[in-house]
GROMACS .gro file of C-alpha atoms in nm:
model
  153
    1MET     CA    1  14.544  14.690  11.914
    2VAL     CA    2  14.315  14.841  12.180
    3LYS     CA    3  14.021  14.740  11.968
    4TYR     CA    4  14.131  14.372  11.966
    5LEU     CA    5  14.209  14.379  12.336
    6SER     CA    6  13.861  14.518  12.413
    7LEU     CA    7  13.699  14.256  12.193
    8PHE     CA    8  13.903  13.984  12.365
    9LEU     CA    9  13.795  14.104  12.712
   10ILE     CA   10  13.429  14.116  12.610
   11LEU     CA   11  13.451  13.758  12.476
   12ILE     CA   12  13.616  13.637  12.798
   13LEU     CA   13  13.339  13.797  13.006
   14PHE     CA   14  13.071  13.653  12.782
   15PHE     CA   15  13.201  13.295  12.805
   16SER     CA   16  13.285  13.310  13.177
   17CYS     CA   17  12.936  13.429  13.270
   18ASN     CA   18  12.757  13.127  13.131
   19THR     CA   19  12.461  13.080  13.368
   20ASP     CA   20  12.366  12.734  13.244
   21LYS     CA   21  12.403  12.524  13.563
   22THR     CA   22  12.252  12.209  13.413
   23PRO     CA   23  12.471  11.915  13.519
   24ASP     CA   24  12.598  11.662  13.268
   25CYS     CA   25  12.393  11.351  13.350
   26SER     CA   26  12.513  11.142  13.057
   27LEU     CA   27  12.731  10.923  13.281
   28VAL     CA   28  12.483  10.890  13.571
   29LEU     CA   29  12.307  10.558  13.628
   30CYS     CA   30  11.984  10.616  13.820
   31ALA     CA   31  11.857  10.338  14.046
   32ALA     CA   32  11.501  10.223  13.981
   33GLY     CA   33  11.399  10.225  14.347
   34ASP     CA   34  11.524  10.100  14.676
   35ALA     CA   35  11.514   9.733  14.769
   36ILE     CA   36  11.490   9.597  15.121
   37ARG     CA   37  11.805   9.393  15.182
   38LEU     CA   38  11.829   9.203  15.508
   39GLU     CA   39  12.122   9.023  15.666
   40LEU     CA   40  11.988   8.774  15.923
   41ILE     CA   41  12.225   8.689  16.210
   42ASN     CA   42  12.178   8.424  16.479
   43ASN     CA   43  12.453   8.334  16.728
   44GLY     CA   44  12.699   8.543  16.527
   45GLU     CA   45  12.633   8.356  16.200
   46ASN     CA   46  12.466   8.467  15.879
   47ILE     CA   47  12.185   8.210  15.857
   48ILE     CA   48  12.136   8.261  15.483
   49SER     CA   49  12.497   8.218  15.373
   50ASN     CA   50  12.548   7.915  15.598
   51GLY     CA   51  12.252   7.740  15.430
   52THR     CA   52  12.024   7.722  15.736
   53TYR     CA   53  11.751   7.908  15.544
   54THR     CA   54  11.684   7.909  15.171
   55GLU     CA   55  11.396   8.031  14.953
   56SER     CA   56  11.212   7.706  15.024
   57ASN     CA   57  11.188   7.762  15.400
   58ILE     CA   58  11.137   8.142  15.410
   59SER     CA   59  10.786   8.280  15.365
   60ILE     CA   60  10.665   8.638  15.362
   61SER     CA   61  10.309   8.746  15.436
   62ARG     CA   62  10.196   9.064  15.262
   63ASP     CA   63   9.908   9.222  15.079
   64GLU     CA   64   9.839   8.966  14.806
   65SER     CA   65   9.786   9.240  14.546
   66GLU     CA   66  10.142   9.360  14.596
   67ASN     CA   67  10.387   9.248  14.329
   68LEU     CA   68  10.671   9.167  14.568
   69ARG     CA   69  10.984   9.000  14.435
   70ILE     CA   70  11.166   8.789  14.695
   71ARG     CA   71  11.520   8.663  14.646
   72VAL     CA   72  11.762   8.482  14.871
   73LEU     CA   73  12.118   8.579  14.785
   74SER     CA   74  12.329   8.315  14.959
   75ASP     CA   75  12.665   8.408  14.813
   76VAL     CA   76  12.729   8.783  14.776
   77GLN     CA   77  13.048   8.984  14.768
   78GLY     CA   78  13.124   9.271  15.001
   79ALA     CA   79  13.040   9.349  15.361
   80THR     CA   80  12.818   9.042  15.409
   81SER     CA   81  12.791   8.693  15.266
   82GLY     CA   82  12.413   8.642  15.236
   83LEU     CA   83  12.100   8.856  15.205
   84LEU     CA   84  11.723   8.830  15.188
   85GLU     CA   85  11.603   9.083  14.929
   86LEU     CA   86  11.252   9.219  14.885
   87ASN     CA   87  11.175   9.444  14.592
   88ASN     CA   88  10.869   9.600  14.436
   89PHE     CA   89  10.894   9.851  14.152
   90ASP     CA   90  10.547   9.983  14.247
   91TRP     CA   91  10.645  10.101  14.597
   92GLN     CA   92  10.546  10.459  14.675
   93PRO     CA   93  10.639  10.680  14.971
   94GLY     CA   94  10.467  10.548  15.283
   95GLU     CA   95  10.472  10.259  15.527
   96TYR     CA   96  10.467   9.889  15.443
   97ALA     CA   97  10.437   9.590  15.677
   98TYR     CA   98  10.554   9.234  15.618
   99THR     CA   99  10.576   8.919  15.827
  100VAL     CA  100  10.888   8.716  15.752
  101GLU     CA  101  10.874   8.356  15.873
  102LEU     CA  102  11.185   8.139  15.886
  103GLU     CA  103  11.030   7.791  15.896
  104ASN     CA  104  10.875   7.756  16.242
  105ASP     CA  105  11.180   7.909  16.413
  106TRP     CA  106  11.148   8.286  16.375
  107VAL     CA  107  10.872   8.535  16.297
  108ILE     CA  108  10.992   8.886  16.210
  109ASN     CA  109  10.735   9.166  16.196
  110LEU     CA  110  10.901   9.399  15.947
  111SER     CA  111  10.790   9.761  15.917
  112VAL     CA  112  10.944   9.978  15.644
  113THR     CA  113  10.883  10.343  15.566
  114PHE     CA  114  10.984  10.484  15.228
  115GLY     CA  115  11.040  10.851  15.147
  116LEU     CA  116  11.180  11.049  14.856
  117THR     CA  117  11.544  11.160  14.836
  118GLY     CA  118  11.464  11.507  14.709
  119ASN     CA  119  11.498  11.646  14.363
  120ASP     CA  120  11.825  11.503  14.232
  121PRO     CA  121  11.929  11.705  13.924
  122CYS     CA  122  11.997  11.391  13.720
  123CYS     CA  123  11.757  11.128  13.855
  124GLY     CA  124  11.471  11.329  14.006
  125ASP     CA  125  11.299  11.205  14.320
  126ARG     CA  126  11.416  10.857  14.415
  127LEU     CA  127  11.263  10.621  14.670
  128GLU     CA  128  11.468  10.547  14.981
  129ILE     CA  129  11.413  10.365  15.309
  130THR     CA  130  11.373  10.620  15.588
  131THR     CA  131  11.296  10.376  15.873
  132LEU     CA  132  11.304  10.000  15.913
  133SER     CA  133  11.212   9.805  16.227
  134ALA     CA  134  11.183   9.434  16.298
  135GLY     CA  135  10.950   9.402  16.597
  136ASN     CA  136  11.146   9.297  16.906
  137PHE     CA  137  11.466   9.223  16.716
  138THR     CA  138  11.764   9.458  16.700
  139VAL     CA  139  11.820   9.622  16.361
  140GLU     CA  140  12.159   9.767  16.265
  141GLN     CA  141  12.286   9.938  15.952
  142LEU     CA  142  12.642  10.026  15.866
  143PRO     CA  143  12.671  10.354  15.673
  144ASN     CA  144  12.661  10.302  15.294
  145SER     CA  145  12.625   9.925  15.330
  146GLY     CA  146  12.297   9.896  15.137
  147PHE     CA  147  12.149   9.640  15.378
  148TYR     CA  148  12.007   9.610  15.729
  149THR     CA  149  12.127   9.352  15.981
  150ILE     CA  150  11.862   9.186  16.199
  151ILE     CA  151  11.997   9.014  16.510
  152LEU     CA  152  11.777   8.711  16.587
  153GLU     CA  153  11.849   8.666  16.960
   0.00000   0.00000   0.00000
């Protein structure tokens, strides 16, 4: 009986001392990279969701070699109702500058700095926005919202 009890204790110690700390990443969905999502507010209204500005009257100046994807999301669910989204899967850590023109009404000098999140055990280093400014316009971001609000006043 003592022999079985000793064997049982040794097995318990063996299985409880498993040093493999590798997380189970099978259910983790890793984001490809961060996108710049902008909510544009003038006089308290979202000027994308109210139809004032669409893809046809928004232009963005950038380095022409950059493969920038621009989308106007006029009907989104959640904390806002409309967003301007800029995305480039080739972004690297560093600073990028864009000029966003809303017809002849507004010119926004956008400056964005990207950094890396750190070594995530499942996804590795991911790109994230570390700073975003819009020239003379006020920029706000609610925690965990996924977008920046630019007040055009």
